Structures are given as C-alpha cells and as structure tokens.
Coordinates of C-alpha atoms and ligand atoms in Angstrom, one line a residue:
M1 CA 88.2 225.2 -38.2
T2 CA 91.5 225.1 -40.0
S3 CA 94.0 222.2 -39.5
V4 CA 97.5 222.1 -40.6
L5 CA 98.6 219.1 -42.7
W6 CA 102.4 218.9 -42.3
L7 CA 103.6 217.0 -45.4
R8 CA 106.9 215.1 -45.4
R9 CA 107.2 211.8 -47.3
D10 CA 103.6 212.0 -48.5
L11 CA 103.5 214.5 -51.3
R12 CA 100.2 213.4 -52.9
L13 CA 96.4 213.8 -52.7
H14 CA 95.3 210.2 -53.5
D15 CA 95.2 207.6 -50.8
H16 CA 96.3 209.9 -48.0
P17 CA 94.8 209.0 -44.6
A18 CA 96.3 212.1 -42.9
L19 CA 94.7 214.4 -45.5
M20 CA 91.4 212.6 -45.0
A21 CA 91.6 213.2 -41.3
A22 CA 92.5 216.9 -41.7
T23 CA 89.6 217.3 -44.1
E24 CA 87.2 216.1 -41.4
D25 CA 88.3 219.1 -39.3
G26 CA 87.3 221.7 -41.9
S27 CA 89.7 223.6 -44.1
V28 CA 93.3 222.4 -44.5
L29 CA 96.5 224.3 -44.7
P30 CA 99.1 222.1 -46.4
L31 CA 102.6 222.9 -45.1
V32 CA 106.1 221.7 -46.1
V33 CA 109.0 222.7 -43.8
V34 CA 112.3 223.0 -45.6
D35 CA 114.3 221.7 -42.7
P36 CA 118.1 222.1 -42.4
A37 CA 118.2 218.3 -42.6
L38 CA 117.1 218.5 -46.2
D39 CA 120.3 220.3 -47.0
R40 CA 122.2 217.2 -45.9
A41 CA 120.3 215.1 -48.5
G42 CA 122.2 214.5 -51.7
G43 CA 121.5 217.1 -54.4
P44 CA 119.6 214.8 -56.8
R45 CA 117.2 213.6 -54.0
R46 CA 116.7 217.1 -52.7
D47 CA 115.9 218.4 -56.2
A48 CA 113.5 215.5 -56.8
Y49 CA 111.8 216.2 -53.4
L50 CA 111.5 220.0 -54.0
G51 CA 110.2 219.3 -57.5
A52 CA 107.5 217.1 -56.1
V53 CA 106.6 219.8 -53.6
R54 CA 106.2 222.3 -56.5
A55 CA 103.9 219.8 -58.3
L56 CA 101.8 219.5 -55.2
R57 CA 101.6 223.2 -54.7
E58 CA 100.1 223.4 -58.2
A59 CA 97.7 220.6 -57.4
T60 CA 96.5 222.5 -54.3
D61 CA 96.0 225.7 -56.4
G62 CA 98.9 227.4 -54.7
A63 CA 97.6 226.8 -51.1
L64 CA 100.6 224.7 -50.1
V65 CA 102.9 226.8 -47.9
V66 CA 106.6 226.3 -47.7
R67 CA 108.6 227.6 -44.7
R68 CA 112.3 227.3 -44.1
G69 CA 113.5 226.5 -40.6
R70 CA 113.5 224.0 -37.7
P71 CA 110.2 222.0 -37.6
E72 CA 109.8 222.4 -33.8
Q73 CA 109.7 226.1 -34.3
V74 CA 108.0 226.4 -37.7
V75 CA 105.1 224.0 -37.2
P76 CA 103.8 225.5 -34.0
A77 CA 104.2 229.0 -35.4
V78 CA 102.2 228.2 -38.5
A79 CA 99.5 226.4 -36.4
A80 CA 99.2 229.6 -34.3
E81 CA 99.0 231.8 -37.4
V82 CA 95.9 230.0 -38.6
G83 CA 94.4 229.2 -35.2
A84 CA 94.7 225.4 -35.8
R85 CA 94.1 223.0 -32.9
R86 CA 95.4 220.0 -34.8
V87 CA 98.4 219.3 -36.9
H88 CA 98.0 216.1 -39.1
V89 CA 100.9 214.0 -40.3
S90 CA 101.7 210.6 -41.8
A91 CA 103.8 208.8 -39.2
E92 CA 107.5 208.7 -39.8
A93 CA 109.7 205.6 -39.1
T94 CA 113.3 206.7 -39.5
P95 CA 115.4 207.4 -36.4
Y96 CA 115.7 211.1 -37.4
G97 CA 112.0 211.4 -38.3
R98 CA 110.9 209.8 -35.0
R99 CA 113.1 212.1 -32.9
R100 CA 112.0 215.2 -34.9
D101 CA 108.4 214.3 -34.5
E102 CA 108.7 213.9 -30.8
Q103 CA 110.2 217.4 -30.5
V104 CA 107.5 218.9 -32.6
R105 CA 104.8 217.0 -30.7
A106 CA 106.1 218.4 -27.4
A107 CA 106.3 221.9 -28.8
L108 CA 102.8 221.7 -30.1
E109 CA 101.4 220.2 -26.9
S110 CA 102.8 223.1 -24.8
A111 CA 100.7 225.4 -27.1
D112 CA 97.7 223.1 -26.6
V113 CA 97.8 221.9 -30.2
A114 CA 97.5 218.1 -30.9
M115 CA 99.7 216.3 -33.4
V116 CA 97.6 213.5 -35.0
A117 CA 99.4 210.8 -37.0
R118 CA 97.4 208.8 -39.5
G119 CA 99.0 206.4 -42.1
C120 CA 102.7 206.1 -42.9
P121 CA 104.8 205.5 -46.0
Y122 CA 104.2 201.7 -45.8
A123 CA 101.3 199.3 -46.4
V124 CA 102.0 197.8 -42.9
G125 CA 103.5 200.3 -40.4
P126 CA 107.0 199.4 -39.2
G127 CA 106.8 197.8 -35.7
T128 CA 103.4 196.3 -36.4
L129 CA 104.4 192.7 -37.1
T130 CA 105.9 190.5 -34.5
T131 CA 106.6 186.7 -34.3
G132 CA 104.4 184.3 -32.3
S133 CA 106.6 185.0 -29.3
G134 CA 106.2 188.8 -29.7
T135 CA 109.7 189.5 -30.9
P136 CA 110.6 191.4 -34.1
Y137 CA 111.2 189.5 -37.3
K138 CA 114.9 189.1 -38.1
V139 CA 114.7 187.4 -41.5
F140 CA 112.7 188.2 -44.6
T141 CA 110.7 185.0 -45.5
P142 CA 108.7 184.7 -42.2
F143 CA 108.2 188.5 -42.2
S144 CA 106.9 188.4 -45.8
R145 CA 104.4 185.7 -44.8
A146 CA 103.1 187.7 -41.8
W147 CA 103.0 190.8 -44.0
R148 CA 100.9 189.2 -46.6
D149 CA 98.6 187.7 -44.0
H150 CA 98.2 191.0 -42.3
G151 CA 96.8 192.8 -45.3
W152 CA 96.1 196.5 -45.8
P153 CA 93.1 198.7 -46.4
A154 CA 92.0 199.6 -49.9
P155 CA 93.4 203.0 -51.0
A156 CA 91.2 206.0 -50.2
P157 CA 90.2 208.4 -53.0
V158 CA 91.0 212.1 -53.0
P159 CA 88.5 213.7 -50.5
T160 CA 85.7 215.4 -52.4
D161 CA 85.1 218.1 -49.8
L162 CA 88.6 219.6 -49.8
H163 CA 88.8 223.2 -48.7
W164 CA 92.3 224.7 -48.8
H165 CA 93.2 227.5 -46.4
A166 CA 94.7 229.8 -48.9
D167 CA 96.0 233.1 -47.5
V168 CA 99.2 232.3 -45.6
D169 CA 102.6 233.6 -46.7
S170 CA 105.1 231.1 -48.1
D171 CA 108.8 231.3 -48.4
P172 CA 110.0 231.0 -52.0
L173 CA 110.5 227.4 -53.2
P174 CA 114.1 227.0 -54.4
D175 CA 114.3 226.7 -58.2
V176 CA 115.4 223.2 -59.0
E177 CA 115.6 220.9 -62.0
P178 CA 114.9 217.4 -61.0
M179 CA 116.6 214.7 -63.1
H180 CA 113.4 212.8 -63.7
P181 CA 109.7 213.7 -64.0
V182 CA 108.4 214.1 -60.4
G183 CA 105.2 214.7 -58.6
E184 CA 102.0 212.7 -58.2
D185 CA 100.8 212.9 -61.8
A186 CA 104.3 211.7 -63.0
A187 CA 104.2 208.8 -60.4
R188 CA 100.7 207.7 -61.5
A189 CA 101.6 207.9 -65.2
A190 CA 104.8 205.9 -64.7
W191 CA 102.9 203.3 -62.7
A192 CA 100.2 203.0 -65.4
D193 CA 102.8 202.6 -68.1
F194 CA 104.5 199.8 -66.1
L195 CA 101.2 198.0 -65.5
D196 CA 100.5 198.1 -69.3
G197 CA 104.0 197.1 -70.4
P198 CA 107.0 195.8 -68.5
L199 CA 105.0 194.1 -65.7
E200 CA 104.2 191.3 -68.0
T201 CA 107.9 190.2 -68.2
Y202 CA 109.0 191.6 -64.8
G203 CA 109.6 188.2 -63.4
E204 CA 112.1 187.3 -66.1
D205 CA 113.6 190.7 -66.9
R206 CA 113.9 192.4 -63.5
D207 CA 117.6 191.4 -63.2
R208 CA 118.6 192.5 -66.6
P209 CA 120.0 196.1 -66.6
D210 CA 120.2 196.1 -70.4
L211 CA 116.4 196.0 -70.6
D212 CA 114.1 198.6 -69.2
G213 CA 112.4 195.9 -67.2
T214 CA 111.7 197.4 -63.7
S215 CA 109.1 200.0 -62.6
R216 CA 111.4 202.9 -61.5
M217 CA 108.8 203.6 -58.7
S218 CA 111.5 203.8 -56.0
M219 CA 111.8 207.6 -56.2
H220 CA 108.0 208.1 -56.1
L221 CA 107.7 205.7 -53.2
K222 CA 110.5 207.6 -51.4
H223 CA 108.7 210.9 -51.6
G224 CA 105.3 209.5 -51.2
T225 CA 104.0 210.8 -54.5
I226 CA 102.3 207.4 -54.7
H227 CA 101.6 205.0 -51.8
P228 CA 102.5 201.2 -51.9
R229 CA 98.9 200.5 -51.0
T230 CA 97.9 201.8 -54.4
L231 CA 100.4 199.6 -56.1
L232 CA 99.3 196.5 -54.2
H233 CA 95.7 197.3 -54.9
D234 CA 96.3 197.7 -58.6
L235 CA 98.4 194.5 -58.8
A236 CA 95.7 192.5 -57.0
R237 CA 93.2 193.6 -59.6
H238 CA 95.5 193.1 -62.6
P239 CA 94.5 190.2 -65.0
A240 CA 98.0 188.7 -64.3
A241 CA 97.7 189.2 -60.5
Q242 CA 98.5 185.5 -59.7
G243 CA 101.3 185.3 -62.3
D244 CA 105.0 185.2 -61.4
S245 CA 105.7 188.8 -62.4
A246 CA 103.0 190.4 -60.2
Q247 CA 103.9 188.1 -57.3
R248 CA 107.6 189.0 -57.7
Y249 CA 106.7 192.7 -57.6
V250 CA 104.7 192.3 -54.4
N251 CA 107.7 190.5 -53.0
E252 CA 110.0 193.4 -53.9
L253 CA 107.6 195.9 -52.2
C254 CA 107.8 193.6 -49.2
W255 CA 111.6 194.0 -49.0
R256 CA 111.1 197.7 -48.7
E257 CA 108.7 197.2 -45.8
F258 CA 110.9 194.6 -44.2
Y259 CA 113.9 196.9 -44.2
A260 CA 111.8 199.7 -42.7
D261 CA 110.7 197.3 -40.0
V262 CA 114.3 196.3 -39.3
L263 CA 115.3 200.0 -39.0
W264 CA 112.4 200.6 -36.7
Q265 CA 113.5 197.7 -34.4
R266 CA 117.2 198.4 -34.7
P267 CA 117.9 202.1 -35.3
D268 CA 121.6 201.3 -34.7
S269 CA 121.6 199.2 -38.0
A270 CA 121.4 202.5 -40.0
W271 CA 125.2 202.9 -39.8
G272 CA 126.4 199.8 -37.9
D273 CA 126.7 196.1 -38.7
L274 CA 123.5 194.2 -37.9
R275 CA 125.6 191.1 -37.4
R276 CA 127.6 192.5 -34.6
E277 CA 129.9 189.5 -34.5
L278 CA 131.3 190.7 -37.9
S279 CA 132.0 194.3 -36.7
S280 CA 135.6 193.5 -35.9
M281 CA 136.3 192.6 -39.6
P282 CA 139.4 194.4 -40.7
Y283 CA 138.8 197.0 -43.4
A284 CA 141.0 199.5 -45.1
D285 CA 140.2 203.1 -43.9
P286 CA 140.2 205.6 -46.8
A287 CA 140.7 208.4 -44.1
T288 CA 144.1 207.2 -43.1
D289 CA 145.2 204.8 -45.9
E290 CA 146.2 206.5 -49.2
D291 CA 145.7 203.3 -51.3
A292 CA 142.2 202.8 -49.9
A293 CA 141.4 206.4 -50.6
G294 CA 142.6 206.0 -54.2
L295 CA 140.5 202.8 -54.7
L296 CA 137.4 204.5 -53.2
D297 CA 137.9 207.3 -55.7
A298 CA 138.3 204.9 -58.6
W299 CA 135.1 203.1 -57.5
R300 CA 133.1 206.4 -57.2
A301 CA 134.3 207.6 -60.6
G302 CA 133.5 204.3 -62.3
R303 CA 137.2 203.7 -63.2
T304 CA 137.9 200.3 -61.5
G305 CA 138.7 198.5 -64.7
Y306 CA 135.7 196.1 -64.2
P307 CA 133.2 197.1 -66.8
M308 CA 130.1 196.0 -65.0
V309 CA 131.1 197.9 -61.8
D310 CA 132.1 201.0 -63.8
A311 CA 128.9 201.0 -65.8
G312 CA 126.8 200.9 -62.6
M313 CA 128.7 203.7 -61.0
R314 CA 128.4 205.8 -64.0
Q315 CA 124.7 205.2 -64.3
L316 CA 124.4 206.4 -60.7
A317 CA 126.3 209.6 -61.4
R318 CA 124.5 210.3 -64.7
E319 CA 120.9 209.4 -63.7
G320 CA 120.8 209.4 -59.9
W321 CA 119.5 205.9 -60.1
M322 CA 121.1 202.5 -60.6
H323 CA 119.6 199.1 -61.5
N324 CA 119.2 196.8 -58.5
R325 CA 121.6 194.2 -60.0
L326 CA 124.3 196.8 -60.2
R327 CA 123.6 198.1 -56.7
M328 CA 124.5 194.6 -55.6
V329 CA 127.5 194.1 -57.8
T330 CA 129.1 197.5 -57.1
A331 CA 128.4 197.2 -53.3
S332 CA 130.0 193.7 -53.2
F333 CA 133.0 195.0 -55.1
L334 CA 133.6 197.9 -52.7
V335 CA 133.4 195.6 -49.6
K336 CA 134.9 192.4 -50.8
D337 CA 137.3 193.3 -53.6
L338 CA 138.5 196.7 -52.2
H339 CA 138.0 195.8 -48.5
I340 CA 136.3 199.1 -47.7
W341 CA 133.6 199.1 -45.0
W342 CA 130.1 199.4 -46.5
P343 CA 129.1 202.8 -44.8
H344 CA 131.6 204.5 -47.1
G345 CA 129.7 203.2 -50.1
A346 CA 126.2 203.7 -48.6
R347 CA 127.0 207.4 -47.9
H348 CA 128.0 207.8 -51.6
F349 CA 124.8 206.1 -52.8
L350 CA 122.7 208.3 -50.5
D351 CA 124.5 211.4 -51.9
L352 CA 123.6 210.6 -55.5
L353 CA 120.4 208.5 -55.6
V354 CA 117.1 210.2 -56.3
D355 CA 115.5 207.3 -54.3
G356 CA 118.1 207.3 -51.5
D357 CA 116.4 205.8 -48.5
L358 CA 118.2 205.0 -45.3
A359 CA 116.3 201.7 -44.6
S360 CA 116.5 200.2 -48.1
N361 CA 120.0 201.6 -48.9
N362 CA 121.8 200.8 -45.8
H363 CA 120.2 197.4 -45.3
G364 CA 120.8 196.7 -49.1
W365 CA 124.4 197.5 -48.4
Q366 CA 124.5 195.2 -45.4
W367 CA 122.9 192.4 -47.5
A368 CA 125.7 192.8 -50.1
A369 CA 128.4 193.1 -47.4
G370 CA 127.1 189.9 -45.7
T371 CA 126.6 191.8 -42.3
G372 CA 122.9 192.2 -42.6
T373 CA 119.6 190.3 -42.1
D374 CA 119.7 187.3 -44.3
A375 CA 120.3 185.7 -47.6
A376 CA 123.8 186.8 -48.7
P377 CA 126.4 185.3 -46.4
Y378 CA 129.7 187.0 -46.2
F379 CA 131.5 184.2 -48.1
R380 CA 129.3 184.7 -51.2
V381 CA 131.3 187.1 -53.3
F382 CA 130.0 188.5 -56.6
N383 CA 132.2 188.0 -59.6
P384 CA 131.9 191.2 -61.6
V385 CA 132.8 189.5 -64.9
E386 CA 130.4 186.6 -64.5
Q387 CA 127.7 188.9 -63.4
G388 CA 128.2 190.9 -66.5
K389 CA 128.1 187.9 -68.8
R390 CA 125.0 186.6 -67.2
W391 CA 122.9 189.7 -66.8
D392 CA 124.1 191.8 -69.6
P393 CA 124.6 189.0 -72.1
Q394 CA 125.2 191.2 -75.2
G395 CA 127.2 193.9 -73.3
D396 CA 124.7 196.6 -74.3
Y397 CA 124.4 198.0 -70.8
V398 CA 128.1 198.4 -70.4
R399 CA 128.5 200.1 -73.8
R400 CA 125.7 202.5 -72.9
Y401 CA 127.6 203.9 -69.9
V402 CA 131.3 203.2 -70.7
P403 CA 132.0 204.9 -74.1
E404 CA 135.7 203.9 -73.9
L405 CA 134.4 200.3 -74.6
A406 CA 131.9 201.2 -77.3
H407 CA 134.1 199.6 -79.9
V408 CA 134.1 196.2 -78.2
A409 CA 131.3 194.0 -79.6
G410 CA 129.1 191.6 -77.7
K411 CA 129.9 190.2 -74.3
A412 CA 133.6 190.5 -74.9
V413 CA 133.1 194.0 -73.4
H414 CA 133.1 192.4 -69.9
E415 CA 136.7 191.3 -70.3
P416 CA 138.5 194.1 -72.2
W417 CA 141.9 192.5 -71.2
K418 CA 141.2 189.6 -73.6
V419 CA 140.4 191.9 -76.5
L420 CA 143.3 193.1 -78.7
D421 CA 142.3 196.7 -78.7
G422 CA 140.3 196.6 -75.5
Y423 CA 142.2 199.5 -74.0
A424 CA 142.5 201.6 -77.2
H425 CA 140.2 204.4 -75.9
G426 CA 141.5 205.0 -72.4
Y427 CA 139.6 202.5 -70.4
P428 CA 141.6 201.7 -67.2
E429 CA 143.1 198.3 -66.4
P430 CA 141.7 196.5 -63.3
V431 CA 142.7 198.2 -60.1
V432 CA 142.8 194.8 -58.3
D433 CA 142.7 191.2 -59.2
H434 CA 139.3 189.8 -58.4
A435 CA 140.4 186.2 -57.7
E436 CA 143.1 187.3 -55.3
E437 CA 140.8 189.8 -53.5
R438 CA 138.1 187.2 -53.2
R439 CA 140.5 184.9 -51.4
E440 CA 141.6 187.8 -49.2
A441 CA 138.0 188.6 -48.3
L442 CA 137.4 185.0 -47.3
R443 CA 140.6 184.9 -45.3
R444 CA 139.5 188.0 -43.3
Y445 CA 136.1 186.5 -42.8
E446 CA 137.5 183.3 -41.4
E447 CA 139.8 185.1 -39.1
T448 CA 137.0 187.3 -37.8
R449 CA 134.7 184.4 -37.3
R450 CA 137.4 182.4 -35.4
S451 CA 138.1 185.4 -33.1
Ligands
FAD1 P1 111.5 197.5 -59.1 O1 112.2 196.3 -59.4 O2 110.5 198.0 -60.0 O3 110.9 197.2 -57.6 C1 109.7 197.8 -57.2 C2 109.9 198.5 -55.8 O4 110.2 197.5 -54.9 C3 111.0 199.4 -55.8 O5 110.7 200.7 -56.3 C4 111.4 199.4 -54.3 O6 110.5 200.3 -53.6 C5 111.1 198.0 -53.9 N1 112.3 197.2 -53.9 C6 112.8 196.5 -55.0 N2 113.9 195.9 -54.6 C7 114.2 196.2 -53.3 C8 115.2 195.9 -52.4 N3 116.2 195.0 -52.7 N4 115.1 196.4 -51.2 C9 114.1 197.3 -50.8 N5 113.1 197.6 -51.7 C10 113.2 197.1 -52.9 N6 116.0 201.1 -52.9 C11 115.5 202.3 -52.6 O7 114.3 202.6 -52.8 N7 116.4 203.3 -52.1 C12 117.7 203.1 -51.9 O8 118.4 204.0 -51.4 C13 118.2 201.8 -52.2 N8 119.5 201.5 -52.1 C14 120.0 200.2 -52.4 C15 121.3 199.9 -52.1 C16 121.8 198.6 -52.4 C17 123.3 198.3 -52.1 C18 120.9 197.6 -52.8 C19 121.4 196.2 -53.1 C20 119.6 197.9 -53.1 C21 119.1 199.2 -52.8 N9 117.7 199.6 -53.0 C22 117.3 200.8 -52.7 C23 116.8 198.5 -53.5 C24 116.6 198.4 -55.0 O9 117.8 198.4 -55.7 C25 115.8 199.6 -55.6 O10 114.6 199.8 -54.8 C26 115.4 199.4 -57.0 O11 116.5 199.2 -57.8 C27 114.6 200.6 -57.5 O12 114.2 200.4 -58.9 P2 112.8 200.1 -59.3 O13 111.8 201.0 -58.6 O14 112.8 200.1 -60.8 O15 112.6 198.7 -58.7

C-alpha cells in the first residue's frame, strides 16, 4: 500500500518519526503543498524553505511531489490519486498549523482516509508538560527543569526499507536562490562544524556578535532539516557534554521549546501582550502619527544614529539573520526608545528573517518589550551604547555593517558624536536622545501600572 507523507516543517530523512510510520505502511509518496500561506512568509524565509524542499526532492530521487493550492483540497486529492488510506504528518503547534490540520483531517476523514500525526518539531511536544497542579508553565526556569526531566527518545536513523512512490505529477518548484546553504546535508554539515569548533567557547562567546560564536542552526530547526533531538543527542555524547558551553546550548534549545509551549497554551500571545495588564501602555502609532512612521522607517533602514542598533538592522537586511544580542538591543530600542508597540517590529523581523518563527520571534519580542513571560521587566531598558561597548568591544561588528563608520577606530565607533570626524561619511545623528526616552518609557510604565 502507498501512504502519503505530507511534509511541512520536517524537510529531512533522518530522525523522522512520521517517515518511519509511513514506511511501515509500504511505499511512501512525499508531498509538499505550496500553500497560499507560504506567500505571506517573508521572501528570505520562503526562499530558504523552497530551497530545502528542492534539496529533499533530490534526496528522494525526485519522488517528492510539489502541489500548489489549499491543503484541505490538495492533500485529499493526492491521497485519492495514489489510493492511500493514510496521510502521515509531524504534528504542528502554531495556531495556523493546528487550524489547517483540523480542516485537512476533516476533509480526509470524509473520504475515509486517516491522518496520522507522529513526532513534531520539538524534543518535547508543546502542551505535554504541566505543573504539579496540572496548569501550564508560565515561566522558563521551572519549565526547563521539567523539560530536562521529561527527556526524549534517541534519534531514529533513516529507514532502511524506504520505497518511494515515484510516478505522480508535480507542479514546478519555483526557482529560488536561498541566502544561505539549505537542506538536510547543509544542516548536518553546519552542525558538525559547530560541534568541532565554536561549541568549545559557546558559553563565553555566544553574546559577542563580532565573533562567529553561535551555531546558526535556527533556520535549519525552523524548516526541520535537522531535529532538536539530534542536536541534544550529539551534545549529550560530546566529550564536553557537562561543560558550561554544552549546557548553555541545551538551555537555548529549551527556550525554543518553552516559547512553542507558551504559544500552544496561549495562541492569543502571538500578536497580543502576554501580560494583559500592560496592554493599555500608550504607544505611538505609525499608521496615524507621521513622526512615529518616520522613526519606524529609520529603525528598519538601520539609520537611527545608534551604531549598534543600525548594525543589527543592516545585518538583518543583508543576511536575513541577526545575532541574538542584536535582536534584543534593536527590539528594546523600537519599544522603549521609539515607543512603538512590539508587533510592528515583530512583523518586520518575520518578513526578513530566514529563521522567522512565530513562537520564538513574537515571544522574544515580548521578552524585550517587558510584556512577555519572564526575565526582562519593563523597567529594564537596554542602553545601545553600553551594549555596544560591552559586547562589541573593538567595534568590529559595527564597522562590518555600517561602512559610514569604517574610519572610526576601536570602540569609539559606538559614540560617533564624540569623534571629531564621526559624521564625515554620512552617518546620521541620533534620531532620539536615549536618556530622555528611557525616562519617558519608565514614566509611561508607571502610569500604566498605576491605572
Ligand atoms: P544559537 O545561539 O546557536 O542557539 C541555538 C538554538 O537555540 C537556536 O538556533 C534557536 O533554535 C535556539 N535559541 C537560542 N536563543 C533562543 C531564544 N532566545 N529564544 C528561542 N530560541 C532560542 N529565534 C528563531 O529561531 N526565530 C525567530 O524568529 C527569532 N526571533 C527572535 C526575536 C527576538 C526579538 C529575540 C530577542 C530573539 C529571537 N530569536 C528567534 C531567538 C534567537 O535570537 C535566535 O534563535 C538565534 O539568534 C539564532 O541563532 P543561532 O542558531 O546561531 O543561535
């Protein structure tokens, strides 16, 4: 019998529970539906996704079928074409993915075809962990303890008895040029390089954007070209498994799982403040306020006059990726220095990031805005100059992305206003005064808290 394996955020062959389950049925027809929702994804992420689909098509000797259209129509039609009784998937956790899957499940059931979910993009499925009293976790640290205690199965190998169902027509795959190497081989190679090199100093270097100290696995995790179980398994067997660096890395993976869990429990947190008591905070609205629109444009373009902020925004535009430290600094700046509500920034990030992910991005934004789960209270405001001096101590990161400041040596690059020819090459003056706007952010916070 042939089963359909409908692939979404699981574009790989290794460690793939849904593929294992499909293989048990007989031959497998791998299917990707190019859903109208994908057109809403930002260009860089869409190209990375389609590039990974192309790589998987090669890995399946061309058997992978691509169809354009609405999943609730396409998936039952393809199942009928090959006489499949089962459609296998990795479970989805986002609000859109859950809604879509329910529609597809209903459409399949009415044709007497079962949709079988096995595995998901996380080591521990969102919604699995609850506190002793059965409620969802609201803060990270207790979640992370429960997550580590829960554990996860060892990664499964590629099934040895794979038979692809190979004679089904495919729509053409759009020709794309991803910004970075994509696909399962690229993911595994990047991971092996990280284990052999930067992992050793990850604990110390992960906050330094001037060093290439992080793994850049986010895009691969996003598209499922590698599974976090594989990363956790390799880390646990690494000679430095108990060291600070490996443990920090596990902790970062846990943040990804925590945010997915929060989104599962609170789908409204995708675009609304988790801390509802802060949702009356007054913000400037770029849709109606010309000044705010100008400030938002300056922020997007990397022309705020704060070198660290601008370098981050330009890295995002150029590479479709931004270092985590800069994601925090630029997000804090938009919300607390420019007083613009975080969804405006979150939208821009999702449009440009190759790893753009609703749970990690929008909760990362809420963390920086102080309206989210834990850790960063609203009154903690990042100082973009001090952040620069601390995490980019020689100024190399800023000079890499802001050529107008290439002539300023050392960490003076973080304060061009103090350098005699700091503005000689067209770099803008600060659009706001940080100290003043910090006070204003705190004033608004106090006012909101009191009301
Ligand atoms: P590494 O340091 O090598 O970390 C390893 C992995 O751990 C990452 O690939 C990621 O899967 C996970 N991770 C690390 N830090 C976090 C974190 N703070 N939250 C959740 N997971 C984390 N991550 C995304 O994958 N997609 C996003 O759209 C996204 N948007 C963000 C927006 C803001 C405002 C903030 C503050 C953070 C955001 N992050 C996002 C989290 C983090 O910045 C990226 O995961 C990280 O920079 C990716 O680079 P890396 O793979 O080299 O990270």
